[in-house]
PDB file of C-alpha atoms in Angstrom:
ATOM      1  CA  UNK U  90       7.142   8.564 -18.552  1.00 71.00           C
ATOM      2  CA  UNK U  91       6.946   5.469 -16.227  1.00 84.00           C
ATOM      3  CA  UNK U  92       3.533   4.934 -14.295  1.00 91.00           C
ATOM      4  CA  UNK U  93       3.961   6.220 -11.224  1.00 94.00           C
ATOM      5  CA  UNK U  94       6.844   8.492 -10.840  1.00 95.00           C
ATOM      6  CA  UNK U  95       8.035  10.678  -7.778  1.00 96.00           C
ATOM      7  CA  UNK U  96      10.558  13.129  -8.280  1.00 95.00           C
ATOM      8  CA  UNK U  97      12.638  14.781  -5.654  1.00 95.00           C
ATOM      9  CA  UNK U  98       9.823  14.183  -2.686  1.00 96.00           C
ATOM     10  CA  UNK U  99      10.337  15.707   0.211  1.00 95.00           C
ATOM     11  CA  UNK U 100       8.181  15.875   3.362  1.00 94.00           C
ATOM     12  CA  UNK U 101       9.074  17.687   6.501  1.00 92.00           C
ATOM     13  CA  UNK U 102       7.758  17.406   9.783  1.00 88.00           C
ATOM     14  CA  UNK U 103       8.019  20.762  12.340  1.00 85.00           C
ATOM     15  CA  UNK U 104       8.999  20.229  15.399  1.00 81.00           C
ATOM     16  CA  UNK U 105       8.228  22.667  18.028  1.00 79.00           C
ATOM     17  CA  UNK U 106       9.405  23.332  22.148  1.00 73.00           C
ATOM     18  CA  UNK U 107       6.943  22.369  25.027  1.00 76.00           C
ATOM     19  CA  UNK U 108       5.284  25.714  24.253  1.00 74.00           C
ATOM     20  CA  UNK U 109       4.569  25.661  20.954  1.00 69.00           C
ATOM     21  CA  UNK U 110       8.118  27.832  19.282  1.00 68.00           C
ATOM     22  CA  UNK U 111       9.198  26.507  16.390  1.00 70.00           C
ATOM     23  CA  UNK U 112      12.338  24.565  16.931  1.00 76.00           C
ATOM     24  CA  UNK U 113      13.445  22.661  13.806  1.00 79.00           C
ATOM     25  CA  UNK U 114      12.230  20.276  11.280  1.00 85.00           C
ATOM     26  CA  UNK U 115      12.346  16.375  10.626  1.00 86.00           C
ATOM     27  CA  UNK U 116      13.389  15.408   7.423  1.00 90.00           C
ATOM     28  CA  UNK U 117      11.234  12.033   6.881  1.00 92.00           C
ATOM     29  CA  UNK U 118      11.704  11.490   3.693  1.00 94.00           C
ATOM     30  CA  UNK U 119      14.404  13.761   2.076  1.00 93.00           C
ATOM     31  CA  UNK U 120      14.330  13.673  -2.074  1.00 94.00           C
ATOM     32  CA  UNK U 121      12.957  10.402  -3.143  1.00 95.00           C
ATOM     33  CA  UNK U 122      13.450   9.688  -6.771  1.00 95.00           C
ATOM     34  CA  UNK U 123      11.566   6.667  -7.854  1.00 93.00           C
ATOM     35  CA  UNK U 124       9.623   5.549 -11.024  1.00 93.00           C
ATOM     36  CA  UNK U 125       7.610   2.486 -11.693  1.00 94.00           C
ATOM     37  CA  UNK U 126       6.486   0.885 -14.947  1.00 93.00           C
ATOM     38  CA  UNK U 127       2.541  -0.998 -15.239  1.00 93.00           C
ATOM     39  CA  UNK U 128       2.175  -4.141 -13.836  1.00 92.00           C
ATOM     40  CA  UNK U 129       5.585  -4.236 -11.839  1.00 95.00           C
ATOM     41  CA  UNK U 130       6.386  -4.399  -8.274  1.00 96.00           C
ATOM     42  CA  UNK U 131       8.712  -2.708  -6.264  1.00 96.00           C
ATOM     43  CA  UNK U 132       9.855  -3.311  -2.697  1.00 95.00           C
ATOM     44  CA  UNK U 133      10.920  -0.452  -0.610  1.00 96.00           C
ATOM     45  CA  UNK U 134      12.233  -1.786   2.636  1.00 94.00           C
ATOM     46  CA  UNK U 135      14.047  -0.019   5.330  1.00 92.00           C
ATOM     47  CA  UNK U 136      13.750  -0.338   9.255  1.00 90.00           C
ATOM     48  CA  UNK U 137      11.369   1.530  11.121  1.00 87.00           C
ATOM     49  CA  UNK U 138      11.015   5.031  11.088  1.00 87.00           C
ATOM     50  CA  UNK U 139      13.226   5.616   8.030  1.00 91.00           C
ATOM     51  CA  UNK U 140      10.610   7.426   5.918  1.00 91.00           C
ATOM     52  CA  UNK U 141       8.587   4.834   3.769  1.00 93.00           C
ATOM     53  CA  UNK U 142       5.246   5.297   5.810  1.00 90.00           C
ATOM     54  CA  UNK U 143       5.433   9.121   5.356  1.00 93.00           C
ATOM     55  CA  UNK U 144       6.025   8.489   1.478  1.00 94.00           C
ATOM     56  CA  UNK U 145       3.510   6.220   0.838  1.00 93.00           C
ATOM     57  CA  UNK U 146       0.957   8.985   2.529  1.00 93.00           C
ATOM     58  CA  UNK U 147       2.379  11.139   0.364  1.00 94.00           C
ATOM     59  CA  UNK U 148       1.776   9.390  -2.490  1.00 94.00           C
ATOM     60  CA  UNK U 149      -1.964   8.880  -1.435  1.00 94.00           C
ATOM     61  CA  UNK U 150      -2.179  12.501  -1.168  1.00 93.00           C
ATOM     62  CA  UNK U 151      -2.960  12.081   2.630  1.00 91.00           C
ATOM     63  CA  UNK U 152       0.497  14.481   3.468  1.00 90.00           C
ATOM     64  CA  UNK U 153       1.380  17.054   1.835  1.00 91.00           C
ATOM     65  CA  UNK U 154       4.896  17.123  -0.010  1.00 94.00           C
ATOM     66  CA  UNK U 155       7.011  19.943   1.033  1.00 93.00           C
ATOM     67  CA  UNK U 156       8.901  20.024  -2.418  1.00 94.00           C
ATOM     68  CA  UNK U 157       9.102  17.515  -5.492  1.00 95.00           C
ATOM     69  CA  UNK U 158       6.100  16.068  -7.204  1.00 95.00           C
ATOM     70  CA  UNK U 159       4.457  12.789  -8.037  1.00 95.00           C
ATOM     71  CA  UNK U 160       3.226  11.891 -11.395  1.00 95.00           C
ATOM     72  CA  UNK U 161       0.444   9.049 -11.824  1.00 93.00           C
ATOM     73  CA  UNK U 162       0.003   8.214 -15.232  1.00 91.00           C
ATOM     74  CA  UNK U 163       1.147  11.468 -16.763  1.00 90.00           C
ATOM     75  CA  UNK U 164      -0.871  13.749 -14.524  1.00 92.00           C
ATOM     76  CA  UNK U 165       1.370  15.703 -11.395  1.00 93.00           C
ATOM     77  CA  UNK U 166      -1.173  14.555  -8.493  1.00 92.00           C
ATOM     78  CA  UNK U 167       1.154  17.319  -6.339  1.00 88.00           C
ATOM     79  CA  UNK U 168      -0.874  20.161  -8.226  1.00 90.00           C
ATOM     80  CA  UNK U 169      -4.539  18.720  -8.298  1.00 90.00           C
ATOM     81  CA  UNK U 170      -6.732  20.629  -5.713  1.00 91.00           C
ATOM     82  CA  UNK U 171      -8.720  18.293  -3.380  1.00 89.00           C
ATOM     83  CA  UNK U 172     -11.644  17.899  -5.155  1.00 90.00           C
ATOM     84  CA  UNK U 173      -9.463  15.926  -8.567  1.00 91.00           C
ATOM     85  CA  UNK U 174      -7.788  14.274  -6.167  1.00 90.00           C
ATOM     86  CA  UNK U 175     -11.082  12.751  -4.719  1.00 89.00           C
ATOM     87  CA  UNK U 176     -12.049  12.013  -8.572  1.00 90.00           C
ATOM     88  CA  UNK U 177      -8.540   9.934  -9.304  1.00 91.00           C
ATOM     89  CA  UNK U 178      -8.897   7.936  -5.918  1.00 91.00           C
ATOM     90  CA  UNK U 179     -10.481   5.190  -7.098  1.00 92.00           C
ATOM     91  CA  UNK U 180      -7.197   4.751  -9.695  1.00 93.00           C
ATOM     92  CA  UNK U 181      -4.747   4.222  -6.477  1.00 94.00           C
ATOM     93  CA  UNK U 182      -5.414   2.207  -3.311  1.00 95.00           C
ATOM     94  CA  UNK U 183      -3.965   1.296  -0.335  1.00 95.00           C
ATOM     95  CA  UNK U 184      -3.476  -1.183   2.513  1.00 94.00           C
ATOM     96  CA  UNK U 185      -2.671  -0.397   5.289  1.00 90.00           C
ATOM     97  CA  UNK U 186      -0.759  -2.188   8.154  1.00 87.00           C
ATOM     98  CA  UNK U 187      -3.637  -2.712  10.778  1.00 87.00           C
ATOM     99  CA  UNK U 188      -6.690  -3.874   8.920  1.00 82.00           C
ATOM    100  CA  UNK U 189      -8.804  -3.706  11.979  1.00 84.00           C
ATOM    101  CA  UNK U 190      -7.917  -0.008  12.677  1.00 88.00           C
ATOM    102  CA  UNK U 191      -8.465   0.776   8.705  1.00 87.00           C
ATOM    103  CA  UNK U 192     -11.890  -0.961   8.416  1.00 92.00           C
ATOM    104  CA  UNK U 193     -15.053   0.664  10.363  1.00 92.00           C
ATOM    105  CA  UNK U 194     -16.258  -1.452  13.079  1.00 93.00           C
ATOM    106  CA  UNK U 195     -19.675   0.114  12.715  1.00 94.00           C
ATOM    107  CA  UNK U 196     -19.766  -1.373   9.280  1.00 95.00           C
ATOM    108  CA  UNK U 197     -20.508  -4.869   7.978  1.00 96.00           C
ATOM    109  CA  UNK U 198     -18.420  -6.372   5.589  1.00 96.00           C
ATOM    110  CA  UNK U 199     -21.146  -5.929   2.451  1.00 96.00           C
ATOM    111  CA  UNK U 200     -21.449  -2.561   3.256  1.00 96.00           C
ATOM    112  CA  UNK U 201     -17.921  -1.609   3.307  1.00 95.00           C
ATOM    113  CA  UNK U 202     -16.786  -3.165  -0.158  1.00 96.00           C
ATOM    114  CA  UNK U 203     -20.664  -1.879  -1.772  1.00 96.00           C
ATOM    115  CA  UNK U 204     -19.371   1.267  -1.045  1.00 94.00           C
ATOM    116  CA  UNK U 205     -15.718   0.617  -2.144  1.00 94.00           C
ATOM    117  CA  UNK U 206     -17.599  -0.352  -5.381  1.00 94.00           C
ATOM    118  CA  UNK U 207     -19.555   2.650  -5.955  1.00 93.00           C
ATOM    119  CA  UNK U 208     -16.446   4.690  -5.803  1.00 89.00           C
ATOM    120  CA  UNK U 209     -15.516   3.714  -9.268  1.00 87.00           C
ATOM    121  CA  UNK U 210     -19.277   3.232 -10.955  1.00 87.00           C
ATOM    122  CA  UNK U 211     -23.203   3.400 -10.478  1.00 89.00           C
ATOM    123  CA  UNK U 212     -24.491  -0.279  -9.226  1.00 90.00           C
ATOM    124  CA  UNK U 213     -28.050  -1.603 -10.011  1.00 91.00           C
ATOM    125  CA  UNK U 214     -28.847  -2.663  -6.488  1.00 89.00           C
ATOM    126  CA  UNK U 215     -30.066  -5.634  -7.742  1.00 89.00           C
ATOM    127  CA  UNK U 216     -26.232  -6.393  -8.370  1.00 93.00           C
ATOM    128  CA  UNK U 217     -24.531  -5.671  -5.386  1.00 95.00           C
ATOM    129  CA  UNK U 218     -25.110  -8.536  -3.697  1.00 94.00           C
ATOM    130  CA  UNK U 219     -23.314 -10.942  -6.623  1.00 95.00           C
ATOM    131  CA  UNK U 220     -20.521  -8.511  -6.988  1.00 95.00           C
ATOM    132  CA  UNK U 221     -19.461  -8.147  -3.371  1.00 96.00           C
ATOM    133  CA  UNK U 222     -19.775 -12.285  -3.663  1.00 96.00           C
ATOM    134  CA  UNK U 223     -17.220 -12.074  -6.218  1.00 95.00           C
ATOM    135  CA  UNK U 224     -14.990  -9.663  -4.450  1.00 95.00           C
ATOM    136  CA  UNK U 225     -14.408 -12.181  -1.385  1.00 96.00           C
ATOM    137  CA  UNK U 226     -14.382 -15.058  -3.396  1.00 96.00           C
ATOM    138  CA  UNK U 227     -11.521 -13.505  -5.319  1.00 95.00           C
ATOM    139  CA  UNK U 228      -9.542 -12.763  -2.082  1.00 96.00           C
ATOM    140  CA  UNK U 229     -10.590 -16.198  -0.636  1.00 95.00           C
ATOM    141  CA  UNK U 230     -13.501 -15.675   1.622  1.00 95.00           C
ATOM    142  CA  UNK U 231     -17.223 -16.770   1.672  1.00 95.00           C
ATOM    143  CA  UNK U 232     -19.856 -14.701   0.823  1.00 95.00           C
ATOM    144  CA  UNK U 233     -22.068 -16.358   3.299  1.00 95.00           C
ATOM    145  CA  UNK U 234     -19.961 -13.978   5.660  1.00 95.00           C
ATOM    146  CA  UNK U 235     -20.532 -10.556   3.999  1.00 95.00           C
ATOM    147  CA  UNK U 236     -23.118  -9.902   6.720  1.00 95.00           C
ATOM    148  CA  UNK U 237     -20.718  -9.818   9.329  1.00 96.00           C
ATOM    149  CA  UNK U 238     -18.893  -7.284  10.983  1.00 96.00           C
ATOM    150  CA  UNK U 239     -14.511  -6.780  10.883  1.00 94.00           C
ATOM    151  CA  UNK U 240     -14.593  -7.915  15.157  1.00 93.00           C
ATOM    152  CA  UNK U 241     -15.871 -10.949  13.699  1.00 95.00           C
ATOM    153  CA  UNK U 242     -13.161 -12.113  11.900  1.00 94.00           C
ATOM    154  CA  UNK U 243      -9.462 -13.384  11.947  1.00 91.00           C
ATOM    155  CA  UNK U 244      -6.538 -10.877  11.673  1.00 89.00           C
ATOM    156  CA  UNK U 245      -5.504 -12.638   8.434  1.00 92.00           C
ATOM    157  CA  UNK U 246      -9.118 -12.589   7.297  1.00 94.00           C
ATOM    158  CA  UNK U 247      -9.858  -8.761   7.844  1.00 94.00           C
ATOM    159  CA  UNK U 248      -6.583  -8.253   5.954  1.00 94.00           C
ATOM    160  CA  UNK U 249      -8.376  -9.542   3.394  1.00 95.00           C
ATOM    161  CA  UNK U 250     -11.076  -7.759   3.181  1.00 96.00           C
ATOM    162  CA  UNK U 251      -8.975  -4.752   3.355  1.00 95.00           C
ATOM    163  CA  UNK U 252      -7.615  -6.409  -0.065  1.00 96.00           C
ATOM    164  CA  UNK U 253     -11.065  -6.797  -1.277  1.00 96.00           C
ATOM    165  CA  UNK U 254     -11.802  -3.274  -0.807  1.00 96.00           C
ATOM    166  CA  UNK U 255      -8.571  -1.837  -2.238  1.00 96.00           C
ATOM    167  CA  UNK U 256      -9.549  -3.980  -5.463  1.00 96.00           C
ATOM    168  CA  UNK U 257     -13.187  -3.014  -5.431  1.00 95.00           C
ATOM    169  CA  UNK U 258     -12.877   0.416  -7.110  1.00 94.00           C
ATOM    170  CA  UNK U 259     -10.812  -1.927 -10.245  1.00 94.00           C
ATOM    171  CA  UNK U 260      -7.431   0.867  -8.991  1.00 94.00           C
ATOM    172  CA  UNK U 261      -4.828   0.375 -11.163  1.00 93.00           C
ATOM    173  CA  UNK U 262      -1.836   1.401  -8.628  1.00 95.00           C
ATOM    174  CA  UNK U 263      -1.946  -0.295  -5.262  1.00 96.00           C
ATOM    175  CA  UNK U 264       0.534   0.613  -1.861  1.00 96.00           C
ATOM    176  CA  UNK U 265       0.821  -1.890   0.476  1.00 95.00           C
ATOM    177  CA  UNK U 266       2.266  -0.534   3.768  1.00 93.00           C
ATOM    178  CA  UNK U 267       3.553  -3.594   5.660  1.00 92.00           C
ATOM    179  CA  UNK U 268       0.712  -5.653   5.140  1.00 92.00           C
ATOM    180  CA  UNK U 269       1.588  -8.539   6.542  1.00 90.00           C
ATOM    181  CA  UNK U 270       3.680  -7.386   9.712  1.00 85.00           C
ATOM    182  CA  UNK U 271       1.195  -7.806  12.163  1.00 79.00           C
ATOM    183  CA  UNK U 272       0.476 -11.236  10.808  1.00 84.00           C
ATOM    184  CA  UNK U 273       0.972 -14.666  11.803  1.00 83.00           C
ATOM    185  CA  UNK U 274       3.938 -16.185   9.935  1.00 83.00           C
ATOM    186  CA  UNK U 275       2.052 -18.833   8.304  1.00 83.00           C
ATOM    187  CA  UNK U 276      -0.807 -16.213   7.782  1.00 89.00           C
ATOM    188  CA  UNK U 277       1.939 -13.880   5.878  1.00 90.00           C
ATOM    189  CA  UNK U 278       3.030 -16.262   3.054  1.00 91.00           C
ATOM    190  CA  UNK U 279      -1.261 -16.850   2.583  1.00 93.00           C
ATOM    191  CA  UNK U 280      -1.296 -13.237   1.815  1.00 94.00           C
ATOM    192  CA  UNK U 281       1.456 -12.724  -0.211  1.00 94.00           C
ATOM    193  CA  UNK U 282       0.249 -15.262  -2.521  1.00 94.00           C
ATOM    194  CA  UNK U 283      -2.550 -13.881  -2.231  1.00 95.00           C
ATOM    195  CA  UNK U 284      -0.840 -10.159  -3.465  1.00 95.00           C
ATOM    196  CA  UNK U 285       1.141 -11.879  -6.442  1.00 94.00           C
ATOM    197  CA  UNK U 286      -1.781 -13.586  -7.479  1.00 95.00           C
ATOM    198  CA  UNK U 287      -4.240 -10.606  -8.110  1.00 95.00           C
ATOM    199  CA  UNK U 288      -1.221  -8.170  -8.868  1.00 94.00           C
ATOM    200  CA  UNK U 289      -0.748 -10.821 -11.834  1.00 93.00           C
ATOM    201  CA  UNK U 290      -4.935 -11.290 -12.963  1.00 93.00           C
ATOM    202  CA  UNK U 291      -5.740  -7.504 -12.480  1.00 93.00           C
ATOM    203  CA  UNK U 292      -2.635  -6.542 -13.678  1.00 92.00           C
ATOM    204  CA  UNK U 293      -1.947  -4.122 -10.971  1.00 94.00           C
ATOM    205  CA  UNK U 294       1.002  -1.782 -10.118  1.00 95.00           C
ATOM    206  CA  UNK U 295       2.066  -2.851  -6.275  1.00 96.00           C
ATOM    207  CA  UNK U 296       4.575  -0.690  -4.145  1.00 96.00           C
ATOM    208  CA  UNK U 297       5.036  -3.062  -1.384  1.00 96.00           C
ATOM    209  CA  UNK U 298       6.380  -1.334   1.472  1.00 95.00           C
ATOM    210  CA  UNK U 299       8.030  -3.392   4.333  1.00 93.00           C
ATOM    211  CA  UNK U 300      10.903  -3.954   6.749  1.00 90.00           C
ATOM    212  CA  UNK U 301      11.576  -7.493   6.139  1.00 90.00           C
ATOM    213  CA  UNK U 302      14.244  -7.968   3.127  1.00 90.00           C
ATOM    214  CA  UNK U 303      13.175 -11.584   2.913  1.00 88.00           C
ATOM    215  CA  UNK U 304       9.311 -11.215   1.928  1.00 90.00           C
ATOM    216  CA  UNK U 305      10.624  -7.868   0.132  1.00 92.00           C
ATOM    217  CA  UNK U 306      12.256 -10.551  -2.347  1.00 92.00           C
ATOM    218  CA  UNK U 307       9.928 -13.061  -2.197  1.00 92.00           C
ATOM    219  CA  UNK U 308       6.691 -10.234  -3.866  1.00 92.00           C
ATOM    220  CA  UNK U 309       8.747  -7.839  -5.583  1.00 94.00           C
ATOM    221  CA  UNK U 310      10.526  -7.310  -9.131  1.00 95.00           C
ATOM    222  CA  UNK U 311      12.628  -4.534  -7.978  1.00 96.00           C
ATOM    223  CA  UNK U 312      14.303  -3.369  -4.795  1.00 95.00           C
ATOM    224  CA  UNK U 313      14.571   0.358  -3.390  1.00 96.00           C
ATOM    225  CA  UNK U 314      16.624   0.060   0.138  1.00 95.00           C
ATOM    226  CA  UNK U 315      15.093   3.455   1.951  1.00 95.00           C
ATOM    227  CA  UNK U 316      17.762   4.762   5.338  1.00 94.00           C
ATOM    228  CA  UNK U 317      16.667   7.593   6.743  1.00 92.00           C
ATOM    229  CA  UNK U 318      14.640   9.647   4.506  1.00 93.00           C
ATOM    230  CA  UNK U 319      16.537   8.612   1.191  1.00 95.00           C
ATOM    231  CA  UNK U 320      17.297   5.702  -1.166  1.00 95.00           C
ATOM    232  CA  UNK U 321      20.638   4.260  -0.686  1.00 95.00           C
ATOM    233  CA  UNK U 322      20.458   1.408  -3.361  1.00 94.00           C
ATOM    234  CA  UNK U 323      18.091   0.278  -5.627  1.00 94.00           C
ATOM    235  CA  UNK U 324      17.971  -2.908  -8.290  1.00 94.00           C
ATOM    236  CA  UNK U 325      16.564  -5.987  -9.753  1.00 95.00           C
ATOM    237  CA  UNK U 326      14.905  -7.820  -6.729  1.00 93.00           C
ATOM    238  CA  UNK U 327      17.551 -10.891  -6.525  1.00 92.00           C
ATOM    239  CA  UNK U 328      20.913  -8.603  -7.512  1.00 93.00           C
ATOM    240  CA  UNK U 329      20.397  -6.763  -4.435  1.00 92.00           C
ATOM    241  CA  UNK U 330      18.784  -9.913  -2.272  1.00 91.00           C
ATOM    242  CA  UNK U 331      22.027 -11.968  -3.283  1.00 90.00           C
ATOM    243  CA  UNK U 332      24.750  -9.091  -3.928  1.00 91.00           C
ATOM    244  CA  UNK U 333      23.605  -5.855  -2.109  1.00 91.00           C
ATOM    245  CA  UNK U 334      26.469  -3.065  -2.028  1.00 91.00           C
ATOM    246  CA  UNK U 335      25.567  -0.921   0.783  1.00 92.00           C
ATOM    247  CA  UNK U 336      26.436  -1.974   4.306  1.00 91.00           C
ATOM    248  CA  UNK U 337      22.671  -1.140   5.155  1.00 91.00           C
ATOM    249  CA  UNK U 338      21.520  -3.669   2.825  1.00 91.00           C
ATOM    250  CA  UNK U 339      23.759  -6.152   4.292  1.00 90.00           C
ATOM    251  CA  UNK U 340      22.845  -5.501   7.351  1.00 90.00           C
ATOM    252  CA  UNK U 341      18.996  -5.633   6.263  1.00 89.00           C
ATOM    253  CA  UNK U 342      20.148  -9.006   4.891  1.00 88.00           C
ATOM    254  CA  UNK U 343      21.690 -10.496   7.724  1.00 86.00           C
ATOM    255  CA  UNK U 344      18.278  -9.379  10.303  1.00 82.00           C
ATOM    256  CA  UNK U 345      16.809 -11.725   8.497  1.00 78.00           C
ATOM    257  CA  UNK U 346      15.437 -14.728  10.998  1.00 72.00           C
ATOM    258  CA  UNK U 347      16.998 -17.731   9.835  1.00 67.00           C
ATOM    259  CA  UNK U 348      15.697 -21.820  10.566  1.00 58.00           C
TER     260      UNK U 348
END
């Protein structure tokens, strides 16, 4: 059994008249099949609204599935009541698009990855100064700022930290949902790097979720093309980049801004 594996998901939305009757469902993502191995990326790409936000909640365990399950290591997460789920958090991680919106304002930046690192273990006090050091040296920021709060800091930088504190609890799955889309361009390829480089140290598991096709290529090993609710091609990273066989995928392909 591969690493993470999702078989059949499917996760319906109801959608009700004006006063509340039920009048349908949406199906946002409509029996996803899709396995990954340890330490390999995938890419799923797909234009907005086609599904691959609603799976990777899913996967988290923040939305429930309405049929099909998904196995993490061996274990069917789909079955584990709340309080497992809690326990196996600190083994998958997630960033999400908006770091700002997904850090707490109230919070300073030691405070937020301390407690990302007690998730996974007891710290000595007397150590959690030097670890959360190491934490934003390893993403490339100073400790010097670890007093300050997210408003304080660059949107490129409080991605970063968002990094930092996916990494803190030592997770070995990580979902990044469109990381870098609300990025500068020249911010973007500084986090990327920054994503290849720890998903190769820490030997991580990455499902990089994004609309782009081009930085889709650029992180990932493989290559799941998502269209409304389902997978309509899937394959090694640069056969689909260079040869895709679905007209979506071509058309994915030719959005891409050219120089």
């Amino acid at each position: 059994m591969s690493y993470l594996e999702l078989r059949d998901v499917c996760v319906h939305y109801p959608v009700k008249t004006p006063w509340g009757a039920a009048r349908g469902v949406v199906k946002a993502v409509d029996g996803v099949s899709l396995a990954l191995e340890k330490g390999e990326t995938l890419g799923l790409v797909g234009e907005s609204g086609c599904g691959k936000s609603s799976l990777s909640r899913a996967i988290m365990q923040l939305q429930p599935l309405s049929s099909g399950s998904i196995w993490l290591d061996g274990e069917n997460l789909s079955l584990l009541p709340a309080r497992e789920v809690r326990r196996r958090r600190p083994d998958f991680q997630m960033v999400f698009q908006d770091p700002y919106a997904s850090l707490n304002p109230r919070f300073s930046i030691y405070s937020t990855l301390v407690e990302a690192l007690l998730r996974r273990a007891p710290l000595p006090r007397r150590a959690r100064h030097d670890a959360v050091a190491e934490l934003m040296e390893r993403v490339g920021l100073s400790p010097e700022h670890m007093h300050k709060y997210p408003h304080e800091f660059s949107g490129g930088q409080r991605q970063r930290i968002a990094i930092a504190r996916a990494i803190a609890p030592q997770p070995k799955l990580l979902l990044a949902d469109e990381p870098v889309s609300a990025l500068d361009v020249s911010i973007q390829s500084q986090i990327l790097n920054l994503l290849r480089e720890l998903t190769r140290e820490l030997g991580l598991t990455l499902l990089f979720i994004s609309h782009d096709l081009g930085v889709v290529h650029y992180v990932a090993d493989r290559i799941a093309v998502m269209r409304s609710g389902r997978i309509v091609e899937s394959g090694e990273a640069t056969q689909v980049f260079l040869h895709p066989q679905q007209p979506y995928t071509q058309q994915l392909l030719q959005a891409i801004p050219k120089l």
